[in-house]
C-alpha cells in the first residue's frame, strides 16, 4: 500500500482511537450512562475490512461497534450524541452504545444474535440479485453460541453472499479464549465447507488485502467466506473491568496497530490526523452536551 493510500485509512484509525479514549474519559466523569465496549487496539480490523465494501453492502456489528460505525460513516458527532443519549444522536439517543442503525448498518448487543440476521439479509440480496453482500463481525468469544453454527450451515447450504469476520482478540470478557475454545477457529468454518482465511488483524495493509480478496470472492461466487483476524483489545472489556497482567498489556502495546503504521505514514500526516480527531471529537462532545434528551412520548 502506498503512503497516499495508507494516510486516510490511518487518519480514520486515529479518529476511532481518539473517540474511544474520549468515551472512557466521559464515563469516568459521569457523563455517560449504561455500559460501553470500546475497540481500542482493534481499529485496523474495522478500517481495513470496511474500506473494502461499498455503502450499498449490508454490515452487521455487535456490542463492540463504534469503530465499525466510524469506519463506514466518519460521523463522530452523531455517534457521540447517541452515546450521550441526546436526540441529535444517530438513533435519536435511544439506541445507545450497542444498538445502532443507519442505512444498511445494524448492531446488536446480544452475542451471536445478529449472525442469523445477517444471513437473512444476504439471502434477500441474493433473491433480489443486487450483487450486494452482507458482512457480519463477531468476536471469538461468540463462537460458544450455537446459532453461529446454524448460520454457518445455512450460509453454506444456500450459498449466501455473506462474509463472516471473526475479530479474534483472545478474550470473552475476562475469559481467555484458550480456556473456553477447543480446536481451530478457522477449521470450525471449514468443516461447513466455507472458504477461509486468517491473518494479522493489527496490520492494516494485511487486513485490507485479505478483506479485498474475501469481498471479491463473496460477490463473484455468491458464497460465504470466513475471515479470522487476530488482534488484541488494548482497553478493558467495558469500562474498568481489566484483570490482565501488566506485562501482557505492555507486550500488546508493542503490537499496537497504530504504532505499527508510524513507520509508513509521515510525521506531519500523523500530527494532522491527531489534531483533526481531537478537534472533531471535542466539538462533538460540546454539541451533544447542549442537545436535548429524548422524551418518553417521542
Ligand atoms: C447472549 C449473550 N450472553 C452474554 C452477553 C454478555 N457479554 C457481552 S460481550 C461478552 C463477551 C464477548 O466476547 P467476544 O465475542 O469475544 O467479543 P469481544 O467482547 O471480545 O469483542 C459477553 C459475555 C451478551 N451480550 N449476550
PDB file of C-alpha atoms and ligand atoms in Angstrom:
ATOM      1  CA  UNK A   1       0.000   0.000   0.000  1.00  0.00           C
ATOM      2  CA  UNK A   2       1.358   3.425  -0.927  1.00  0.00           C
ATOM      3  CA  UNK A   3       1.691   6.173   1.717  1.00  0.00           C
ATOM      4  CA  UNK A   4      -1.054   8.075  -0.160  1.00  0.00           C
ATOM      5  CA  UNK A   5      -3.473   5.147   0.217  1.00  0.00           C
ATOM      6  CA  UNK A   6      -2.481   4.493   3.814  1.00  0.00           C
ATOM      7  CA  UNK A   7      -2.770   8.088   5.083  1.00  0.00           C
ATOM      8  CA  UNK A   8      -6.591   8.437   5.020  1.00  0.00           C
ATOM      9  CA  UNK A   9      -7.044   4.944   6.497  1.00  0.00           C
ATOM     10  CA  UNK A  10      -4.539   5.762   9.232  1.00  0.00           C
ATOM     11  CA  UNK A  11      -6.401   9.027   9.906  1.00  0.00           C
ATOM     12  CA  UNK A  12      -9.659   7.108  10.309  1.00  0.00           C
ATOM     13  CA  UNK A  13      -7.975   4.759  12.777  1.00  0.00           C
ATOM     14  CA  UNK A  14      -6.740   7.776  14.733  1.00  0.00           C
ATOM     15  CA  UNK A  15     -10.284   9.143  14.795  1.00  0.00           C
ATOM     16  CA  UNK A  16     -11.591   5.841  16.174  1.00  0.00           C
ATOM     17  CA  UNK A  17      -8.785   5.611  18.769  1.00  0.00           C
ATOM     18  CA  UNK A  18      -9.388   9.187  19.949  1.00  0.00           C
ATOM     19  CA  UNK A  19     -13.145   8.664  20.036  1.00  0.00           C
ATOM     20  CA  UNK A  20     -12.857   5.533  22.153  1.00  0.00           C
ATOM     21  CA  UNK A  21     -10.411   7.158  24.580  1.00  0.00           C
ATOM     22  CA  UNK A  22     -12.866  10.038  24.973  1.00  0.00           C
ATOM     23  CA  UNK A  23     -15.722   7.618  25.646  1.00  0.00           C
ATOM     24  CA  UNK A  24     -13.848   6.047  28.566  1.00  0.00           C
ATOM     25  CA  UNK A  25     -12.955   9.502  29.894  1.00  0.00           C
ATOM     26  CA  UNK A  26     -16.608  10.618  29.699  1.00  0.00           C
ATOM     27  CA  UNK A  27     -17.689   7.536  31.627  1.00  0.00           C
ATOM     28  CA  UNK A  28     -15.135   8.296  34.323  1.00  0.00           C
ATOM     29  CA  UNK A  29     -16.548  11.848  34.528  1.00  0.00           C
ATOM     30  CA  UNK A  30     -20.096  10.504  34.896  1.00  0.00           C
ATOM     31  CA  UNK A  31     -21.298  11.928  31.586  1.00  0.00           C
ATOM     32  CA  UNK A  32     -22.338   8.604  30.039  1.00  0.00           C
ATOM     33  CA  UNK A  33     -24.917   6.072  31.212  1.00  0.00           C
ATOM     34  CA  UNK A  34     -25.267   2.300  30.932  1.00  0.00           C
ATOM     35  CA  UNK A  35     -22.252   0.491  29.568  1.00  0.00           C
ATOM     36  CA  UNK A  36     -19.968   0.552  26.564  1.00  0.00           C
ATOM     37  CA  UNK A  37     -17.362  -1.590  24.809  1.00  0.00           C
ATOM     38  CA  UNK A  38     -14.511   0.235  23.112  1.00  0.00           C
ATOM     39  CA  UNK A  39     -12.424  -1.195  20.272  1.00  0.00           C
ATOM     40  CA  UNK A  40      -9.065   0.253  21.363  1.00  0.00           C
ATOM     41  CA  UNK A  41      -6.374  -1.776  19.603  1.00  0.00           C
ATOM     42  CA  UNK A  42      -8.772  -3.268  17.053  1.00  0.00           C
ATOM     43  CA  UNK A  43      -9.022  -0.235  14.750  1.00  0.00           C
ATOM     44  CA  UNK A  44      -7.176  -1.886  11.847  1.00  0.00           C
ATOM     45  CA  UNK A  45      -9.869  -4.561  11.556  1.00  0.00           C
ATOM     46  CA  UNK A  46     -12.704  -2.044  11.324  1.00  0.00           C
ATOM     47  CA  UNK A  47     -10.952   0.275   8.888  1.00  0.00           C
ATOM     48  CA  UNK A  48      -9.184  -2.424   6.851  1.00  0.00           C
ATOM     49  CA  UNK A  49     -12.295  -4.536   6.283  1.00  0.00           C
ATOM     50  CA  UNK A  50     -14.806  -1.753   5.772  1.00  0.00           C
ATOM     51  CA  UNK A  51     -12.553   0.114   3.335  1.00  0.00           C
ATOM     52  CA  UNK A  52     -13.262  -2.814   1.011  1.00  0.00           C
ATOM     53  CA  UNK A  53     -17.084  -2.796   0.992  1.00  0.00           C
ATOM     54  CA  UNK A  54     -19.471  -0.412  -0.737  1.00  0.00           C
ATOM     55  CA  UNK A  55     -22.064   1.709   1.050  1.00  0.00           C
ATOM     56  CA  UNK A  56     -24.751  -0.496  -0.584  1.00  0.00           C
ATOM     57  CA  UNK A  57     -23.470  -3.625   1.157  1.00  0.00           C
ATOM     58  CA  UNK A  58     -25.147  -4.621   4.422  1.00  0.00           C
ATOM     59  CA  UNK A  59     -22.992  -4.555   7.566  1.00  0.00           C
ATOM     60  CA  UNK A  60     -23.841  -6.110  10.919  1.00  0.00           C
ATOM     61  CA  UNK A  61     -21.839  -5.425  14.055  1.00  0.00           C
ATOM     62  CA  UNK A  62     -22.082  -6.387  17.682  1.00  0.00           C
ATOM     63  CA  UNK A  63     -21.638  -4.899  21.164  1.00  0.00           C
ATOM     64  CA  UNK A  64     -18.171  -3.552  20.181  1.00  0.00           C
ATOM     65  CA  UNK A  65     -19.439  -1.492  17.274  1.00  0.00           C
ATOM     66  CA  UNK A  66     -18.185   2.112  17.478  1.00  0.00           C
ATOM     67  CA  UNK A  67     -15.168   1.526  15.238  1.00  0.00           C
ATOM     68  CA  UNK A  68     -17.268  -0.199  12.593  1.00  0.00           C
ATOM     69  CA  UNK A  69     -19.722   2.719  12.543  1.00  0.00           C
ATOM     70  CA  UNK A  70     -16.980   5.348  12.345  1.00  0.00           C
ATOM     71  CA  UNK A  71     -15.110   3.395   9.665  1.00  0.00           C
ATOM     72  CA  UNK A  72     -18.238   3.409   7.498  1.00  0.00           C
ATOM     73  CA  UNK A  73     -19.722   6.810   8.263  1.00  0.00           C
ATOM     74  CA  UNK A  74     -16.992   9.158   9.576  1.00  0.00           C
ATOM     75  CA  UNK A  75     -19.608  10.634  11.929  1.00  0.00           C
ATOM     76  CA  UNK A  76     -18.194  11.132  15.440  1.00  0.00           C
ATOM     77  CA  UNK A  77     -20.813  13.821  16.185  1.00  0.00           C
ATOM     78  CA  UNK A  78     -23.775  11.504  15.530  1.00  0.00           C
ATOM     79  CA  UNK A  79     -22.220   8.640  17.475  1.00  0.00           C
ATOM     80  CA  UNK A  80     -21.126  10.757  20.441  1.00  0.00           C
ATOM     81  CA  UNK A  81     -24.593  12.313  20.743  1.00  0.00           C
ATOM     82  CA  UNK A  82     -26.070   8.802  20.594  1.00  0.00           C
ATOM     83  CA  UNK A  83     -23.822   7.587  23.405  1.00  0.00           C
ATOM     84  CA  UNK A  84     -24.685  10.685  25.418  1.00  0.00           C
ATOM     85  CA  UNK A  85     -28.381   9.861  24.943  1.00  0.00           C
ATOM     86  CA  UNK A  86     -29.299  13.008  23.017  1.00  0.00           C
ATOM     87  CA  UNK A  87     -31.960  13.466  20.312  1.00  0.00           C
ATOM     88  CA  UNK A  88     -29.201  14.534  17.899  1.00  0.00           C
ATOM     89  CA  UNK A  89     -27.692  11.040  18.109  1.00  0.00           C
ATOM     90  CA  UNK A  90     -27.784   8.823  15.063  1.00  0.00           C
ATOM     91  CA  UNK A  91     -30.706   6.865  16.579  1.00  0.00           C
ATOM     92  CA  UNK A  92     -32.255   9.803  18.382  1.00  0.00           C
ATOM     93  CA  UNK A  93     -30.476   8.878  21.599  1.00  0.00           C
ATOM     94  CA  UNK A  94     -32.469   5.698  22.240  1.00  0.00           C
ATOM     95  CA  UNK A  95     -30.039   3.145  20.776  1.00  0.00           C
ATOM     96  CA  UNK A  96     -27.046   3.928  22.940  1.00  0.00           C
ATOM     97  CA  UNK A  97     -23.668   2.269  22.608  1.00  0.00           C
ATOM     98  CA  UNK A  98     -24.726  -1.162  21.376  1.00  0.00           C
ATOM     99  CA  UNK A  99     -27.873  -0.688  19.298  1.00  0.00           C
ATOM    100  CA  UNK A 100     -27.107   1.390  16.244  1.00  0.00           C
ATOM    101  CA  UNK A 101     -28.848   1.581  12.914  1.00  0.00           C
ATOM    102  CA  UNK A 102     -28.146   3.762   9.922  1.00  0.00           C
ATOM    103  CA  UNK A 103     -28.884   2.870   6.291  1.00  0.00           C
ATOM    104  CA  UNK A 104     -27.573  -0.683   5.795  1.00  0.00           C
ATOM    105  CA  UNK A 105     -25.655  -0.791   9.085  1.00  0.00           C
ATOM    106  CA  UNK A 106     -27.087  -2.635  12.101  1.00  0.00           C
ATOM    107  CA  UNK A 107     -25.669  -3.556  15.506  1.00  0.00           C
ATOM    108  CA  UNK A 108     -26.951  -5.588  18.457  1.00  0.00           C
ATOM    109  CA  UNK A 109     -25.628  -6.407  21.913  1.00  0.00           C
ATOM    110  CA  UNK A 110     -26.913  -9.983  22.090  1.00  0.00           C
ATOM    111  CA  UNK A 111     -23.880 -12.144  21.365  1.00  0.00           C
ATOM    112  CA  UNK A 112     -24.414 -14.090  18.145  1.00  0.00           C
ATOM    113  CA  UNK A 113     -27.909 -12.662  17.746  1.00  0.00           C
ATOM    114  CA  UNK A 114     -27.055 -10.670  14.647  1.00  0.00           C
ATOM    115  CA  UNK A 115     -25.374 -13.570  12.843  1.00  0.00           C
ATOM    116  CA  UNK A 116     -28.587 -15.207  11.513  1.00  0.00           C
ATOM    117  CA  UNK A 117     -29.995 -11.724  10.784  1.00  0.00           C
ATOM    118  CA  UNK A 118     -27.001 -11.102   8.539  1.00  0.00           C
ATOM    119  CA  UNK A 119     -27.677 -14.419   6.794  1.00  0.00           C
ATOM    120  CA  UNK A 120     -31.282 -13.363   6.206  1.00  0.00           C
ATOM    121  CA  UNK A 121     -30.140 -10.085   4.667  1.00  0.00           C
ATOM    122  CA  UNK A 122     -27.629 -11.933   2.494  1.00  0.00           C
ATOM    123  CA  UNK A 123     -30.438 -14.250   1.328  1.00  0.00           C
ATOM    124  CA  UNK A 124     -32.628 -11.241   0.484  1.00  0.00           C
ATOM    125  CA  UNK A 125     -29.849  -9.654  -1.571  1.00  0.00           C
ATOM    126  CA  UNK A 126     -29.287 -12.963  -3.361  1.00  0.00           C
ATOM    127  CA  UNK A 127     -33.015 -13.264  -4.212  1.00  0.00           C
ATOM    128  CA  UNK A 128     -33.070  -9.681  -5.465  1.00  0.00           C
ATOM    129  CA  UNK A 129     -29.865 -10.266  -7.492  1.00  0.00           C
ATOM    130  CA  UNK A 130     -28.472  -6.909  -6.350  1.00  0.00           C
ATOM    131  CA  UNK A 131     -24.837  -8.004  -6.258  1.00  0.00           C
ATOM    132  CA  UNK A 132     -24.647  -6.684  -2.695  1.00  0.00           C
ATOM    133  CA  UNK A 133     -23.114  -8.730   0.055  1.00  0.00           C
ATOM    134  CA  UNK A 134     -23.615  -8.869   3.815  1.00  0.00           C
ATOM    135  CA  UNK A 135     -20.768  -8.638   6.308  1.00  0.00           C
ATOM    136  CA  UNK A 136     -21.033  -9.709   9.929  1.00  0.00           C
ATOM    137  CA  UNK A 137     -18.461  -9.030  12.665  1.00  0.00           C
ATOM    138  CA  UNK A 138     -18.274 -11.400  15.622  1.00  0.00           C
ATOM    139  CA  UNK A 139     -15.839 -11.960  18.466  1.00  0.00           C
ATOM    140  CA  UNK A 140     -14.028 -15.224  19.178  1.00  0.00           C
ATOM    141  CA  UNK A 141     -15.952 -15.436  22.480  1.00  0.00           C
ATOM    142  CA  UNK A 142     -19.167 -15.611  20.459  1.00  0.00           C
ATOM    143  CA  UNK A 143     -18.126 -18.943  18.976  1.00  0.00           C
ATOM    144  CA  UNK A 144     -19.796 -20.523  22.019  1.00  0.00           C
ATOM    145  CA  UNK A 145     -23.211 -19.518  20.651  1.00  0.00           C
ATOM    146  CA  UNK A 146     -24.950 -22.386  18.825  1.00  0.00           C
ATOM    147  CA  UNK A 147     -26.778 -20.063  16.452  1.00  0.00           C
ATOM    148  CA  UNK A 148     -23.434 -19.246  14.804  1.00  0.00           C
ATOM    149  CA  UNK A 149     -23.166 -22.863  13.635  1.00  0.00           C
ATOM    150  CA  UNK A 150     -26.790 -22.994  12.461  1.00  0.00           C
ATOM    151  CA  UNK A 151     -25.988 -19.916  10.381  1.00  0.00           C
ATOM    152  CA  UNK A 152     -22.762 -21.396   9.020  1.00  0.00           C
ATOM    153  CA  UNK A 153     -24.739 -24.446   7.920  1.00  0.00           C
ATOM    154  CA  UNK A 154     -27.425 -22.481   6.068  1.00  0.00           C
ATOM    155  CA  UNK A 155     -24.969 -19.943   4.638  1.00  0.00           C
ATOM    156  CA  UNK A 156     -23.032 -22.782   3.079  1.00  0.00           C
ATOM    157  CA  UNK A 157     -26.060 -24.840   2.023  1.00  0.00           C
ATOM    158  CA  UNK A 158     -27.868 -21.886   0.458  1.00  0.00           C
ATOM    159  CA  UNK A 159     -24.679 -20.269  -0.894  1.00  0.00           C
ATOM    160  CA  UNK A 160     -25.281 -16.903   0.721  1.00  0.00           C
ATOM    161  CA  UNK A 161     -23.162 -13.837  -0.115  1.00  0.00           C
ATOM    162  CA  UNK A 162     -22.077 -13.427   3.496  1.00  0.00           C
ATOM    163  CA  UNK A 163     -18.644 -12.503   4.823  1.00  0.00           C
ATOM    164  CA  UNK A 164     -18.063 -13.543   8.432  1.00  0.00           C
ATOM    165  CA  UNK A 165     -15.291 -11.535  10.109  1.00  0.00           C
ATOM    166  CA  UNK A 166     -14.058 -13.012  13.382  1.00  0.00           C
ATOM    167  CA  UNK A 167     -12.244 -10.418  15.475  1.00  0.00           C
ATOM    168  CA  UNK A 168     -10.155 -12.848  17.493  1.00  0.00           C
ATOM    169  CA  UNK A 169      -8.951 -10.682  20.370  1.00  0.00           C
ATOM    170  CA  UNK A 170      -8.212 -13.620  22.642  1.00  0.00           C
ATOM    171  CA  UNK A 171     -10.879 -12.900  25.261  1.00  0.00           C
ATOM    172  CA  UNK A 172     -14.560 -13.248  26.029  1.00  0.00           C
ATOM    173  CA  UNK A 173     -14.965 -10.571  28.680  1.00  0.00           C
ATOM    174  CA  UNK A 174     -12.407 -11.891  31.239  1.00  0.00           C
ATOM    175  CA  UNK A 175     -12.106 -15.470  29.954  1.00  0.00           C
ATOM    176  CA  UNK A 176      -9.080 -16.171  27.745  1.00  0.00           C
ATOM    177  CA  UNK A 177     -10.063 -17.927  24.523  1.00  0.00           C
ATOM    178  CA  UNK A 178      -7.591 -20.702  25.279  1.00  0.00           C
ATOM    179  CA  UNK A 179      -9.685 -21.686  28.324  1.00  0.00           C
ATOM    180  CA  UNK A 180     -13.012 -21.969  26.520  1.00  0.00           C
ATOM    181  CA  UNK A 181     -12.488 -22.801  22.839  1.00  0.00           C
ATOM    182  CA  UNK A 182     -11.404 -26.200  21.511  1.00  0.00           C
ATOM    183  CA  UNK A 183      -9.699 -26.783  18.180  1.00  0.00           C
ATOM    184  CA  UNK A 184      -9.196 -24.169  15.469  1.00  0.00           C
ATOM    185  CA  UNK A 185     -11.431 -21.169  14.780  1.00  0.00           C
ATOM    186  CA  UNK A 186     -10.694 -21.394  11.081  1.00  0.00           C
ATOM    187  CA  UNK A 187     -11.315 -25.141  10.875  1.00  0.00           C
ATOM    188  CA  UNK A 188     -14.709 -24.747  12.505  1.00  0.00           C
ATOM    189  CA  UNK A 189     -15.998 -22.905   9.431  1.00  0.00           C
ATOM    190  CA  UNK A 190     -14.035 -25.075   7.005  1.00  0.00           C
ATOM    191  CA  UNK A 191     -15.994 -28.035   8.400  1.00  0.00           C
ATOM    192  CA  UNK A 192     -19.149 -26.433   6.952  1.00  0.00           C
ATOM    193  CA  UNK A 193     -17.490 -26.084   3.539  1.00  0.00           C
ATOM    194  CA  UNK A 194     -16.724 -22.359   3.725  1.00  0.00           C
ATOM    195  CA  UNK A 195     -13.639 -20.874   2.150  1.00  0.00           C
ATOM    196  CA  UNK A 196     -11.491 -19.364   4.917  1.00  0.00           C
ATOM    197  CA  UNK A 197      -8.503 -17.117   5.526  1.00  0.00           C
ATOM    198  CA  UNK A 198      -6.671 -15.991   8.636  1.00  0.00           C
ATOM    199  CA  UNK A 199      -4.298 -13.100   9.201  1.00  0.00           C
ATOM    200  CA  UNK A 200      -2.811 -10.399  11.396  1.00  0.00           C
ATOM    201  CA  UNK A 201      -5.644  -8.078  12.390  1.00  0.00           C
ATOM    202  CA  UNK A 202      -3.194  -5.486  13.690  1.00  0.00           C
ATOM    203  CA  UNK A 203      -1.606  -4.959  10.267  1.00  0.00           C
ATOM    204  CA  UNK A 204      -3.821  -2.551   8.343  1.00  0.00           C
ATOM    205  CA  UNK A 205      -2.412  -3.374   4.896  1.00  0.00           C
ATOM    206  CA  UNK A 206      -2.694  -7.123   5.526  1.00  0.00           C
ATOM    207  CA  UNK A 207      -6.292  -6.737   6.705  1.00  0.00           C
ATOM    208  CA  UNK A 208      -7.235  -4.651   3.669  1.00  0.00           C
ATOM    209  CA  UNK A 209      -5.663  -7.178   1.295  1.00  0.00           C
ATOM    210  CA  UNK A 210      -7.337 -10.179   2.932  1.00  0.00           C
ATOM    211  CA  UNK A 211     -10.663  -8.353   3.062  1.00  0.00           C
ATOM    212  CA  UNK A 212     -10.425  -7.267  -0.590  1.00  0.00           C
ATOM    213  CA  UNK A 213      -9.935 -10.892  -1.660  1.00  0.00           C
ATOM    214  CA  UNK A 214     -12.707 -12.138   0.615  1.00  0.00           C
ATOM    215  CA  UNK A 215     -15.206  -9.477  -0.514  1.00  0.00           C
ATOM    216  CA  UNK A 216     -14.382 -10.146  -4.177  1.00  0.00           C
ATOM    217  CA  UNK A 217     -14.916 -13.887  -3.663  1.00  0.00           C
ATOM    218  CA  UNK A 218     -18.258 -13.463  -1.848  1.00  0.00           C
ATOM    219  CA  UNK A 219     -19.533 -11.057  -4.512  1.00  0.00           C
ATOM    220  CA  UNK A 220     -18.266 -13.026  -7.503  1.00  0.00           C
ATOM    221  CA  UNK A 221     -19.199 -16.524  -6.360  1.00  0.00           C
ATOM    222  CA  UNK A 222     -22.265 -15.654  -4.231  1.00  0.00           C
ATOM    223  CA  UNK A 223     -20.823 -17.833  -1.474  1.00  0.00           C
ATOM    224  CA  UNK A 224     -19.926 -17.266   2.184  1.00  0.00           C
ATOM    225  CA  UNK A 225     -16.391 -16.638   3.438  1.00  0.00           C
ATOM    226  CA  UNK A 226     -14.914 -16.878   6.943  1.00  0.00           C
ATOM    227  CA  UNK A 227     -12.146 -14.365   7.690  1.00  0.00           C
ATOM    228  CA  UNK A 228     -10.319 -14.677  11.010  1.00  0.00           C
ATOM    229  CA  UNK A 229      -8.319 -11.614  12.079  1.00  0.00           C
ATOM    230  CA  UNK A 230      -6.087 -11.989  15.106  1.00  0.00           C
ATOM    231  CA  UNK A 231      -5.966  -8.871  17.226  1.00  0.00           C
ATOM    232  CA  UNK A 232      -5.922  -7.717  20.851  1.00  0.00           C
ATOM    233  CA  UNK A 233      -8.148  -5.448  22.900  1.00  0.00           C
ATOM    234  CA  UNK A 234      -5.941  -2.747  24.438  1.00  0.00           C
ATOM    235  CA  UNK A 235      -8.702  -1.386  26.679  1.00  0.00           C
ATOM    236  CA  UNK A 236     -10.936  -3.025  29.264  1.00  0.00           C
ATOM    237  CA  UNK A 237     -13.810  -5.274  28.205  1.00  0.00           C
ATOM    238  CA  UNK A 238     -16.240  -2.496  29.028  1.00  0.00           C
ATOM    239  CA  UNK A 239     -15.348   0.385  31.355  1.00  0.00           C
ATOM    240  CA  UNK A 240     -12.905  -0.705  34.025  1.00  0.00           C
ATOM    241  CA  UNK A 241     -13.014  -4.487  34.110  1.00  0.00           C
ATOM    242  CA  UNK A 242      -9.480  -5.387  33.124  1.00  0.00           C
ATOM    243  CA  UNK A 243      -7.623  -8.033  35.111  1.00  0.00           C
ATOM    244  CA  UNK A 244      -4.958  -8.914  32.568  1.00  0.00           C
ATOM    245  CA  UNK A 245      -1.337  -8.898  33.739  1.00  0.00           C
ATOM    246  CA  UNK A 246       0.565  -5.644  33.185  1.00  0.00           C
ATOM    247  CA  UNK A 247       3.338  -7.465  31.268  1.00  0.00           C
ATOM    248  CA  UNK A 248       0.800  -8.888  28.831  1.00  0.00           C
ATOM    249  CA  UNK A 249      -0.597  -5.405  28.162  1.00  0.00           C
ATOM    250  CA  UNK A 250       2.894  -3.990  27.716  1.00  0.00           C
ATOM    251  CA  UNK A 251       3.701  -6.629  25.110  1.00  0.00           C
ATOM    252  CA  UNK A 252       0.380  -5.947  23.399  1.00  0.00           C
ATOM    253  CA  UNK A 253       1.202  -2.240  23.083  1.00  0.00           C
ATOM    254  CA  UNK A 254       4.279  -3.230  21.082  1.00  0.00           C
ATOM    255  CA  UNK A 255       1.892  -4.701  18.511  1.00  0.00           C
ATOM    256  CA  UNK A 256      -0.444  -1.670  18.582  1.00  0.00           C
ATOM    257  CA  UNK A 257      -1.819  -1.357  15.028  1.00  0.00           C
ATOM    258  CA  UNK A 258      -1.471   2.431  15.079  1.00  0.00           C
ATOM    259  CA  UNK A 259       2.122   2.401  16.314  1.00  0.00           C
ATOM    260  CA  UNK A 260       2.952  -0.079  13.573  1.00  0.00           C
ATOM    261  CA  UNK A 261       1.775   2.427  10.956  1.00  0.00           C
ATOM    262  CA  UNK A 262       4.074   5.179  12.214  1.00  0.00           C
ATOM    263  CA  UNK A 263       6.919   3.997  10.016  1.00  0.00           C
ATOM    264  CA  UNK A 264       4.694   4.116   6.932  1.00  0.00           C
ATOM    265  CA  UNK A 265       2.849   7.425   7.410  1.00  0.00           C
ATOM    266  CA  UNK A 266       4.705  10.756   7.516  1.00  0.00           C
ATOM    267  CA  UNK A 267       5.128  12.604  10.830  1.00  0.00           C
ATOM    268  CA  UNK A 268       3.151  15.670   9.605  1.00  0.00           C
ATOM    269  CA  UNK A 269       0.307  13.386   8.478  1.00  0.00           C
ATOM    270  CA  UNK A 270       0.247  11.707  11.905  1.00  0.00           C
ATOM    271  CA  UNK A 271       0.236  15.056  13.708  1.00  0.00           C
ATOM    272  CA  UNK A 272      -2.521  16.391  11.440  1.00  0.00           C
ATOM    273  CA  UNK A 273      -4.655  13.271  11.991  1.00  0.00           C
ATOM    274  CA  UNK A 274      -4.374  13.617  15.776  1.00  0.00           C
ATOM    275  CA  UNK A 275      -5.162  17.337  15.781  1.00  0.00           C
ATOM    276  CA  UNK A 276      -8.135  16.866  13.482  1.00  0.00           C
ATOM    277  CA  UNK A 277      -9.519  13.938  15.514  1.00  0.00           C
ATOM    278  CA  UNK A 278      -9.213  15.800  18.835  1.00  0.00           C
ATOM    279  CA  UNK A 279     -10.918  18.896  17.411  1.00  0.00           C
ATOM    280  CA  UNK A 280     -13.800  16.956  15.840  1.00  0.00           C
ATOM    281  CA  UNK A 281     -14.436  14.931  18.980  1.00  0.00           C
ATOM    282  CA  UNK A 282     -14.245  17.955  21.278  1.00  0.00           C
ATOM    283  CA  UNK A 283     -16.796  19.663  19.018  1.00  0.00           C
ATOM    284  CA  UNK A 284     -18.972  16.528  19.043  1.00  0.00           C
ATOM    285  CA  UNK A 285     -18.987  16.416  22.865  1.00  0.00           C
ATOM    286  CA  UNK A 286     -19.687  20.144  23.168  1.00  0.00           C
ATOM    287  CA  UNK A 287     -22.620  19.905  20.729  1.00  0.00           C
ATOM    288  CA  UNK A 288     -24.081  16.845  22.475  1.00  0.00           C
ATOM    289  CA  UNK A 289     -23.860  18.470  25.918  1.00  0.00           C
ATOM    290  CA  UNK A 290     -26.301  21.199  24.904  1.00  0.00           C
ATOM    291  CA  UNK A 291     -28.664  18.934  22.912  1.00  0.00           C
ATOM    292  CA  UNK A 292     -31.930  17.715  24.496  1.00  0.00           C
ATOM    293  CA  UNK A 293     -32.602  14.240  25.881  1.00  0.00           C
ATOM    294  CA  UNK A 294     -35.456  12.360  24.188  1.00  0.00           C
ATOM    295  CA  UNK A 295     -38.787  12.355  25.979  1.00  0.00           C
ATOM    296  CA  UNK A 296     -40.873   9.243  26.702  1.00  0.00           C
ATOM    297  CA  UNK A 297     -43.545  10.469  24.298  1.00  0.00           C
ATOM    298  CA  UNK A 298     -41.148  10.959  21.365  1.00  0.00           C
TER     299      UNK A 298
HETATM  300  C1  LIG B   1     -26.104 -13.870  24.640  1.00  0.00           C
HETATM  301  C2  LIG B   1     -25.177 -13.022  25.459  1.00  0.00           C
HETATM  302  N1  LIG B   1     -24.531 -13.545  26.508  1.00  0.00           N
HETATM  303  C3  LIG B   1     -23.696 -12.775  27.254  1.00  0.00           C
HETATM  304  C4  LIG B   1     -23.510 -11.458  26.945  1.00  0.00           C
HETATM  305  C5  LIG B   1     -22.569 -10.584  27.808  1.00  0.00           C
HETATM  306  N2  LIG B   1     -21.345 -10.333  27.031  1.00  0.00           N
HETATM  307  C6  LIG B   1     -21.205  -9.187  26.343  1.00  0.00           C
HETATM  308  S1  LIG B   1     -19.787  -9.163  25.478  1.00  0.00           S
HETATM  309  C7  LIG B   1     -19.311 -10.674  26.063  1.00  0.00           C
HETATM  310  C8  LIG B   1     -18.015 -11.297  25.624  1.00  0.00           C
HETATM  311  C9  LIG B   1     -17.947 -11.314  24.125  1.00  0.00           C
HETATM  312  O1  LIG B   1     -16.714 -11.830  23.704  1.00  0.00           O
HETATM  313  P1  LIG B   1     -16.346 -11.798  22.181  1.00  0.00           P
HETATM  314  O2  LIG B   1     -17.446 -12.324  21.344  1.00  0.00           O
HETATM  315  O3  LIG B   1     -15.020 -12.449  22.032  1.00  0.00           O
HETATM  316  O4  LIG B   1     -16.238 -10.258  21.827  1.00  0.00           O
HETATM  317  P2  LIG B   1     -15.285  -9.175  22.486  1.00  0.00           P
HETATM  318  O5  LIG B   1     -16.023  -8.645  23.679  1.00  0.00           O
HETATM  319  O6  LIG B   1     -14.003  -9.845  22.838  1.00  0.00           O
HETATM  320  O7  LIG B   1     -15.131  -8.134  21.452  1.00  0.00           O
HETATM  321  C10 LIG B   1     -20.267 -11.176  26.921  1.00  0.00           C
HETATM  322  C11 LIG B   1     -20.162 -12.460  27.631  1.00  0.00           C
HETATM  323  C12 LIG B   1     -24.201 -10.947  25.825  1.00  0.00           C
HETATM  324  N3  LIG B   1     -24.044  -9.675  25.416  1.00  0.00           N
HETATM  325  N4  LIG B   1     -25.021 -11.748  25.088  1.00  0.00           N
END
